[in-house]
């Protein structure tokens, strides 16, 4: 399953597609997207699944 995730960082906003398990929560999808985009926790502000 693919989710569209919007990540807000100290440097702007990124929207990325992330493949996750159908059982993954939105929080898990955001965290996985952040890690795959290699955004350090200190630069990460918020994230949300948009689709």
XYZ file of C-alpha atoms in Angstrom:
51
model
C 0.000 0.000 0.000
C 1.312 3.456 -0.877
C 0.610 6.545 1.223
C 1.198 10.179 0.301
C 2.846 11.880 3.266
C 3.473 15.600 3.785
C 6.526 16.329 5.935
C 7.200 19.775 7.391
C 10.802 20.507 8.296
C 12.857 23.475 9.388
C 13.740 23.927 5.697
C 10.273 23.680 4.136
C 7.687 21.092 3.169
C 8.119 17.846 1.251
C 5.423 15.541 -0.060
C 6.552 11.962 -0.643
C 5.020 8.614 -1.514
C 5.851 5.865 0.944
C 5.099 2.157 0.705
C 3.771 0.810 4.002
C 1.957 -2.243 5.310
C -1.848 -2.048 5.103
C -1.844 -2.335 8.900
C 0.508 0.637 9.427
C -0.840 3.601 11.370
C -0.589 7.143 10.016
C 2.050 7.863 12.649
C 4.144 4.923 11.448
C 3.818 6.080 7.822
C 5.024 9.573 8.752
C 7.978 8.197 10.719
C 8.940 5.841 7.887
C 8.736 8.657 5.328
C 10.906 10.886 7.546
C 13.560 8.187 7.855
C 13.553 7.388 4.127
C 13.970 11.074 3.324
C 16.839 11.172 5.856
C 15.381 14.080 7.798
C 17.056 14.301 11.211
C 14.693 14.511 14.206
C 16.008 17.972 15.138
C 14.859 19.357 11.729
C 11.499 17.558 11.640
C 8.452 19.604 12.660
C 5.245 17.718 11.755
C 3.901 15.237 9.268
C 0.570 13.986 8.028
C -0.809 11.387 5.664
C -2.715 13.221 2.932
C -3.753 10.252 0.780
